[in-house]
XYZ file of C-alpha atoms in Angstrom:
19
model
C -117.655 72.974 93.860
C -115.407 73.373 96.811
C -117.779 76.123 98.236
C -120.756 73.750 97.927
C -118.906 71.027 99.314
C -118.243 73.069 102.507
C -121.686 73.907 103.016
C -122.866 70.456 102.230
C -120.843 69.048 105.022
C -122.431 71.099 107.427
C -125.840 70.440 106.248
C -125.862 66.824 105.426
C -122.247 65.988 106.585
C -119.438 64.228 104.642
C -121.803 61.292 104.122
C -123.387 62.381 101.030
C -120.088 63.886 99.596
C -118.340 60.671 100.174
C -121.055 58.569 98.783
């Protein structure tokens, strides 16, 4: 999941991750 998180941050930003 950590790998997906990093990619998501660059794609959609930490907005979706925190939400």
